[in-house]
């Protein structure tokens, strides 16, 4: 798929939204990615994961590991495409942890997947989980890179479907506030 086709799909499914959004950081933006609106459609999710899968296959993973919630369905779908296992890590206080009987062994080659990467904070917490296990981290994948290719993880390849730039503003410098556009909390 071409980038324009993916953007059209994301817009039509209301994954990529335009408006005036309050981000969890407190900043305001004019676009927002709501990836739950993609995974609501298994066929479209499969389509985008199929675009990513050949590049992840080159890393020869045995486990795809996603942070909950955003990474759970994507890990499952990518693992299905590559014929390997899917696991997820979840919040455990300030850290992430693997619960529910998931175990990484020293034979495992792990790729972490997340829906969208902005600061990389949640992925780094999952990297810690992998590094505390006997397995090997071989890559990090995401559907959307919001860092313009600036983020890196522990020297392993970072593979994204596409870069999406979202401009954000401090509230007192936000042009949408100045134009009196109503502010929306996109996840509530
Ligand atoms: Zn604003």
XYZ file of N, CA and C and ligand atoms in Angstrom:
565
model
N 0.847 -1.203 0.000
C 0.000 0.000 0.000
C 0.876 1.243 0.000
N 0.429 2.229 -0.757
C 1.145 3.503 -0.745
C 0.744 4.304 0.495
N 1.625 5.225 0.877
C 1.368 6.027 2.073
C 0.028 6.766 1.973
N -0.279 7.279 0.777
C -1.544 8.009 0.591
C -2.747 7.093 0.810
N -2.621 5.823 0.378
C -3.722 4.864 0.566
C -3.918 4.566 2.046
N -2.803 4.430 2.763
C -2.900 4.171 4.204
C -3.539 5.365 4.909
N -3.126 6.569 4.526
C -3.697 7.779 5.142
C -5.200 7.886 4.878
N -5.613 7.519 3.673
C -7.044 7.539 3.344
C -7.803 6.543 4.212
N -7.223 5.337 4.358
C -7.847 4.312 5.206
C -7.975 4.815 6.645
N -6.902 5.410 7.162
C -6.902 5.892 8.554
C -7.924 7.008 8.751
N -8.065 7.854 7.754
C -9.036 8.946 7.851
C -10.465 8.401 7.769
N -10.680 7.472 6.825
C -12.033 6.910 6.656
C -12.495 6.133 7.890
N -11.558 5.487 8.585
C -11.912 4.710 9.782
C -11.923 5.579 11.043
N -11.627 6.880 10.887
C -11.554 7.810 12.025
C -10.457 7.417 13.013
N -9.403 6.788 12.485
C -8.211 6.516 13.298
C -7.414 7.813 13.423
N -7.212 8.469 12.295
C -6.531 9.764 12.273
C -7.605 10.855 12.264
N -7.655 11.614 13.363
C -8.725 12.601 13.539
C -8.167 14.009 13.505
N -8.965 14.910 12.995
C -8.577 16.315 12.999
C -9.514 17.085 13.912
N -8.991 18.033 14.640
C -9.805 18.804 15.569
C -8.907 19.574 16.517
N -9.253 19.537 17.804
C -8.513 20.283 18.828
C -8.479 19.395 20.062
N -7.306 18.775 20.293
C -7.241 17.691 21.262
C -6.345 18.021 22.445
N -6.794 17.586 23.626
C -5.977 17.672 24.835
C -5.213 16.361 24.971
N -3.890 16.426 24.888
C -3.052 15.231 24.992
C -2.779 14.914 26.457
N -2.358 13.659 26.737
C -2.096 13.286 28.131
C -0.938 14.111 28.710
N -0.076 14.622 27.832
C 1.035 15.475 28.286
C 0.551 16.851 28.736
N -0.726 17.185 28.446
C -1.242 18.517 28.759
C -1.167 19.468 27.578
N -0.409 19.047 26.534
C -0.313 19.898 25.350
C -1.558 19.732 24.476
N -1.736 20.649 23.539
C -2.877 20.591 22.617
C -2.378 20.254 21.208
N -3.193 19.536 20.427
C -2.808 19.216 19.049
C -3.998 19.357 18.113
N -3.697 19.425 16.817
C -4.777 19.537 15.826
C -5.077 18.191 15.166
N -4.271 17.154 15.483
C -4.557 15.804 14.967
C -4.366 14.809 16.102
N -5.026 13.669 15.974
C -4.915 12.634 17.001
C -5.077 11.270 16.361
N -4.275 10.299 16.827
C -4.386 8.913 16.352
C -5.117 8.099 17.410
N -6.260 7.549 17.058
C -7.017 6.730 17.997
C -7.021 5.303 17.443
N -6.007 4.532 17.853
C -5.748 3.242 17.202
C -6.793 2.184 17.528
N -7.566 2.389 18.601
C -8.668 1.460 18.884
C -9.673 1.442 17.730
N -9.730 2.554 16.980
C -10.657 2.612 15.855
C -10.139 1.805 14.665
N -8.849 1.456 14.679
C -8.311 0.541 13.665
C -8.560 -0.905 14.084
N -8.167 -1.247 15.315
C -8.276 -2.650 15.743
C -9.736 -3.075 15.927
N -10.662 -2.100 15.918
C -12.083 -2.421 15.880
C -12.438 -3.162 14.585
N -11.596 -2.966 13.539
C -11.827 -3.601 12.232
C -10.728 -4.631 11.969
N -10.997 -5.908 12.237
C -9.953 -6.928 12.046
C -9.389 -6.972 10.632
N -10.232 -6.748 9.611
C -9.720 -6.836 8.234
C -8.727 -5.714 7.939
N -9.010 -4.505 8.405
C -8.084 -3.388 8.170
C -6.819 -3.534 9.005
N -6.974 -4.062 10.222
C -5.808 -4.307 11.076
C -4.889 -5.321 10.399
N -5.493 -6.391 9.887
C -4.712 -7.428 9.190
C -3.981 -6.828 7.987
N -4.689 -5.974 7.258
C -4.112 -5.352 6.061
C -2.843 -4.566 6.405
N -2.908 -3.758 7.465
C -1.742 -2.932 7.824
C -0.627 -3.786 8.424
N -0.997 -4.793 9.210
C 0.030 -5.673 9.785
C 0.739 -6.454 8.684
N -0.005 -6.825 7.628
C 0.618 -7.534 6.498
C 1.666 -6.668 5.806
N 1.486 -5.345 5.865
C 2.478 -4.429 5.296
C 3.770 -4.438 6.116
N 3.586 -4.592 7.425
C 4.732 -4.534 8.351
C 5.447 -5.897 8.447
N 4.683 -6.975 8.289
C 5.164 -8.320 8.615
C 6.452 -8.746 7.891
N 6.587 -8.516 6.575
C 7.806 -8.994 5.906
C 9.082 -8.377 6.478
N 8.991 -7.119 6.905
C 10.188 -6.447 7.452
C 10.510 -6.980 8.837
N 9.476 -7.344 9.611
C 9.720 -7.924 10.940
C 10.209 -9.364 10.802
N 9.722 -10.070 9.768
C 10.115 -11.472 9.548
C 11.626 -11.598 9.401
N 12.255 -10.573 8.821
C 13.703 -10.600 8.614
C 14.470 -10.681 9.937
N 13.830 -10.305 11.041
C 14.481 -10.351 12.361
C 14.348 -11.734 13.013
N 13.600 -12.643 12.334
C 13.398 -14.014 12.805
C 12.922 -14.086 14.268
N 11.832 -13.381 14.596
C 11.344 -13.430 15.979
C 10.648 -14.754 16.290
N 10.654 -15.113 17.567
C 9.849 -16.252 18.042
C 8.677 -15.760 18.889
N 8.787 -14.512 19.382
C 7.722 -13.932 20.211
C 7.495 -12.475 19.789
N 6.212 -12.105 19.658
C 5.854 -10.697 19.491
C 5.202 -10.259 20.798
N 5.746 -9.197 21.378
C 5.334 -8.762 22.713
C 4.810 -7.324 22.636
N 3.576 -7.128 23.093
C 2.993 -5.784 23.047
C 2.675 -5.275 24.438
N 2.815 -3.970 24.667
C 2.330 -3.402 25.922
C 0.806 -3.265 25.884
N 0.135 -3.645 26.972
C -1.311 -3.461 27.068
C -1.602 -1.961 27.231
N -2.674 -1.449 26.673
C -3.676 -2.110 25.863
C -3.313 -2.085 24.367
N -2.678 -0.995 23.946
C -2.503 -0.770 22.506
C -1.786 -1.881 21.773
N -0.877 -2.583 22.457
C -0.071 -3.584 21.767
C -0.648 -4.986 21.784
N -1.726 -5.221 22.505
C -2.217 -6.598 22.681
C -2.715 -7.190 21.365
N -3.617 -6.480 20.709
C -4.191 -6.995 19.460
C -3.143 -7.008 18.356
N -2.290 -5.978 18.321
C -1.275 -5.910 17.267
C -0.261 -7.028 17.418
N 0.118 -7.361 18.656
C 1.047 -8.473 18.890
C 0.425 -9.784 18.405
N -0.835 -9.959 18.700
C -1.547 -11.174 18.276
C -1.581 -11.256 16.750
N -1.931 -10.165 16.104
C -2.085 -10.165 14.650
C -0.734 -10.357 13.949
N 0.307 -9.705 14.466
C 1.632 -9.848 13.854
C 2.172 -11.257 14.088
N 1.940 -11.809 15.275
C 2.373 -13.179 15.562
C 1.662 -14.174 14.646
N 0.407 -13.918 14.385
C -0.355 -14.777 13.480
C 0.228 -14.720 12.067
N 0.599 -13.509 11.614
C 1.168 -13.339 10.275
C 2.524 -14.031 10.154
N 3.267 -14.099 11.272
C 4.646 -14.620 11.224
C 4.752 -16.037 11.775
N 3.661 -16.577 12.286
C 3.699 -17.946 12.814
C 4.506 -18.070 14.093
N 4.497 -17.039 14.935
C 5.187 -17.155 16.224
C 4.226 -16.877 17.375
N 4.747 -16.764 18.609
C 3.876 -16.598 19.767
C 3.604 -15.121 20.046
N 2.462 -14.848 20.678
C 2.092 -13.477 21.049
C 1.953 -13.394 22.553
N 2.522 -12.336 23.136
C 2.401 -12.109 24.583
C 2.149 -10.622 24.809
N 1.745 -10.297 26.036
C 1.656 -8.871 26.352
C 2.183 -8.600 27.754
N 2.639 -7.361 27.918
C 3.088 -6.876 29.224
C 2.079 -5.836 29.678
N 1.929 -5.701 30.983
C 0.931 -4.764 31.501
C 1.509 -3.977 32.665
N 0.813 -2.897 33.002
C 1.288 -2.014 34.058
C 1.418 -2.761 35.380
N 2.505 -2.455 36.082
C 2.740 -3.033 37.401
C 3.364 -1.914 38.236
N 2.523 -1.067 38.818
C 3.019 0.153 39.458
C 3.536 1.091 38.391
N 4.774 1.566 38.568
C 5.380 2.464 37.586
C 6.009 1.705 36.425
N 6.192 0.386 36.606
C 6.880 -0.422 35.596
C 5.871 -1.206 34.763
N 6.403 -2.022 33.826
C 5.592 -3.002 33.123
C 6.062 -4.372 33.581
N 5.161 -5.355 33.498
C 5.517 -6.721 33.877
C 4.744 -7.698 33.011
N 5.302 -8.904 32.860
C 4.588 -9.976 32.186
C 3.958 -10.848 33.252
N 2.646 -10.967 33.194
C 1.907 -11.768 34.159
C 1.223 -12.902 33.398
N 0.229 -13.515 33.975
C -0.647 -14.477 33.287
C 0.103 -15.666 32.700
N 1.223 -16.044 33.293
C 1.929 -17.253 32.850
C 2.809 -17.079 31.631
N 2.986 -15.847 31.119
C 3.885 -15.636 29.978
C 5.336 -15.784 30.446
N 6.117 -16.582 29.698
C 7.528 -16.791 30.034
C 8.371 -16.654 28.770
N 9.448 -15.881 28.857
C 10.426 -15.772 27.772
C 11.637 -16.623 28.131
N 12.061 -17.482 27.200
C 13.203 -18.362 27.461
C 14.446 -17.846 26.735
N 15.578 -18.490 26.971
C 16.811 -18.008 26.329
C 16.836 -18.289 24.828
N 15.944 -19.149 24.349
C 15.851 -19.370 22.896
C 15.027 -18.284 22.203
N 14.312 -17.498 22.990
C 13.371 -16.563 22.367
C 14.047 -15.322 21.800
N 13.565 -14.959 20.600
C 13.957 -13.716 19.929
C 12.703 -12.844 19.910
N 12.774 -11.720 20.600
C 11.564 -10.947 20.893
C 11.515 -9.664 20.064
N 10.354 -9.438 19.443
C 10.065 -8.141 18.832
C 8.912 -7.514 19.612
N 9.103 -6.280 20.034
C 8.062 -5.528 20.736
C 7.263 -4.747 19.699
N 5.944 -4.739 19.851
C 5.120 -3.910 18.946
C 4.197 -2.998 19.745
N 4.068 -1.762 19.241
C 3.181 -0.760 19.836
C 2.401 -0.120 18.703
N 1.258 0.487 19.020
C 0.478 1.111 17.945
C 1.166 2.383 17.436
N 1.359 3.351 18.327
C 2.006 4.593 17.923
C 3.093 4.943 18.937
N 4.244 5.362 18.422
C 5.355 5.734 19.304
C 5.527 7.238 19.273
N 5.431 7.872 20.447
C 5.678 9.314 20.499
C 6.952 9.595 21.291
N 6.962 9.249 22.574
C 8.207 9.427 23.336
C 8.969 8.101 23.444
N 8.278 6.982 23.239
C 8.901 5.674 23.392
C 8.923 5.185 24.830
N 8.282 5.941 25.727
C 8.332 5.613 27.147
C 7.776 4.236 27.487
N 6.604 3.901 26.934
C 6.013 2.607 27.292
C 6.812 1.466 26.678
N 7.385 1.687 25.494
C 8.215 0.633 24.888
C 9.468 0.399 25.725
N 10.058 1.481 26.233
C 11.275 1.304 27.053
C 10.985 0.460 28.288
N 9.780 0.602 28.840
C 9.421 -0.219 30.000
C 9.296 -1.694 29.603
N 8.855 -1.952 28.366
C 8.769 -3.341 27.898
C 10.170 -3.869 27.553
N 11.026 -2.994 27.044
C 12.428 -3.376 26.806
C 13.053 -3.866 28.123
N 12.760 -3.148 29.215
C 13.278 -3.559 30.532
C 12.805 -4.964 30.888
N 11.540 -5.251 30.592
C 10.981 -6.577 30.890
C 11.754 -7.655 30.124
N 12.022 -7.384 28.836
C 12.738 -8.372 28.008
C 14.167 -8.541 28.524
N 14.795 -7.426 28.891
C 16.192 -7.505 29.339
C 16.335 -8.198 30.683
N 15.258 -8.221 31.465
C 15.312 -8.946 32.743
C 15.035 -10.433 32.557
N 14.711 -10.837 31.317
C 14.484 -12.253 31.013
C 15.731 -12.799 30.314
N 15.819 -14.129 30.135
C 16.992 -14.683 29.424
C 16.892 -14.554 27.909
N 15.810 -13.978 27.380
C 15.597 -13.902 25.925
C 16.401 -12.764 25.306
N 16.340 -12.675 23.968
C 17.067 -11.637 23.242
C 16.078 -10.699 22.549
N 16.245 -9.397 22.776
C 15.437 -8.402 22.063
C 16.049 -8.212 20.680
N 15.257 -8.453 19.611
C 15.810 -8.326 18.252
C 15.211 -7.151 17.473
N 14.164 -6.526 17.999
C 13.616 -5.381 17.280
C 12.415 -4.783 17.975
N 12.073 -3.577 17.519
C 10.867 -2.882 17.988
C 10.100 -2.453 16.737
N 8.783 -2.670 16.771
C 7.947 -2.303 15.624
C 6.786 -1.449 16.103
N 6.285 -0.611 15.197
C 5.106 0.196 15.501
C 4.378 0.469 14.199
N 3.083 0.641 14.288
C 2.371 1.076 13.087
C 2.791 2.496 12.749
N 2.779 3.377 13.762
C 2.986 4.800 13.487
C 4.119 5.376 14.321
N 5.053 5.998 13.617
C 6.179 6.669 14.272
C 5.890 8.163 14.276
N 5.686 8.697 15.478
C 5.413 10.135 15.584
C 6.665 10.914 15.943
N 7.835 10.258 15.880
C 9.074 10.922 16.292
C 9.914 11.378 15.105
N 9.359 11.230 13.875
C 10.113 11.578 12.659
C 11.440 10.821 12.599
N 11.397 9.548 12.987
C 12.580 8.703 12.896
C 13.646 9.003 13.932
N 13.285 9.751 14.981
C 14.294 10.189 15.952
C 14.512 9.204 17.104
N 13.577 8.247 17.275
C 13.646 7.398 18.459
C 14.492 6.146 18.178
N 15.215 5.673 19.199
C 16.022 4.453 19.073
C 15.858 3.628 20.334
N 15.983 2.315 20.168
C 15.812 1.421 21.306
C 16.975 0.440 21.392
N 17.867 0.656 22.333
C 18.877 -0.336 22.706
C 19.643 -0.911 21.515
N 19.810 -0.136 20.475
C 20.602 -0.593 19.336
C 19.935 -1.624 18.449
N 18.653 -1.931 18.678
C 17.961 -2.885 17.798
C 17.169 -2.113 16.741
N 16.871 -2.764 15.592
C 16.125 -2.055 14.550
C 14.748 -1.596 15.027
N 14.355 -0.391 14.610
C 13.001 0.115 14.853
C 12.293 0.199 13.504
N 11.219 -0.579 13.374
C 10.491 -0.694 12.110
C 9.103 -0.099 12.292
N 8.759 0.897 11.482
C 7.398 1.436 11.553
C 6.766 1.378 10.181
N 5.426 1.323 10.196
C 4.690 1.323 8.937
C 4.834 2.681 8.262
N 4.675 3.730 9.043
C 4.827 5.067 8.481
C 5.053 6.101 9.579
N 5.662 7.207 9.166
C 5.834 8.327 10.086
C 4.615 9.240 9.958
N 4.065 9.630 11.102
C 2.971 10.601 11.099
C 3.357 11.710 12.058
N 3.450 12.913 11.524
C 3.839 14.039 12.355
C 2.586 14.709 12.924
N 2.563 14.883 14.227
C 1.446 15.578 14.865
C 2.018 16.737 15.657
N 1.648 17.941 15.240
C 2.159 19.140 15.904
C 1.371 19.377 17.190
N 2.094 19.664 18.273
C 1.386 19.986 19.518
C 1.899 21.315 20.066
N 1.058 21.913 20.908
C 1.333 23.259 21.416
C 1.138 23.314 22.920
N 1.892 24.173 23.586
C 1.562 24.524 24.960
C 0.216 25.263 24.913
N -0.667 25.010 25.908
C -2.009 25.616 25.843
C -1.993 27.131 25.608
N -1.048 27.839 26.253
C -1.073 29.302 26.112
C -0.533 29.777 24.760
N -0.021 28.804 23.949
C 0.459 29.178 22.613
C -0.334 28.479 21.520
N -1.487 27.877 21.891
C -2.240 27.047 20.944
C -3.113 27.916 20.032
N -2.885 27.828 18.704
C -3.694 28.647 17.787
C -5.168 28.239 17.777
N -5.453 26.959 18.110
C -6.849 26.503 18.123
C -7.604 27.086 19.319
N -6.907 27.224 20.459
C -7.512 27.908 21.609
C -7.808 29.360 21.247
N -6.839 29.979 20.581
C -7.012 31.394 20.220
C -8.172 31.580 19.257
N -8.474 30.517 18.448
C -9.604 30.581 17.506
C -10.897 30.059 18.140
N -10.840 29.761 19.472
C -12.033 29.310 20.216
C -12.626 27.981 19.738
N -11.754 27.080 19.185
C -12.250 25.743 18.841
C -12.443 24.945 20.131
N -13.553 24.214 20.275
C -13.753 23.423 21.500
C -12.676 22.350 21.657
N -12.195 22.193 22.890
C -11.120 21.244 23.188
C -11.739 19.882 23.531
N -11.167 18.816 22.961
C -11.710 17.474 23.125
C -10.665 16.581 23.803
N -11.116 15.760 24.762
C -10.271 14.700 25.318
C -10.531 13.442 24.494
N -9.630 13.075 23.592
C -9.983 12.068 22.587
C -10.221 10.666 23.123
N -9.677 10.309 24.287
C -9.839 8.920 24.760
C -10.984 8.768 25.741
N -11.631 9.856 26.117
C -12.706 9.722 27.117
C -14.066 9.611 26.432
Zn -5.648 24.511 22.329
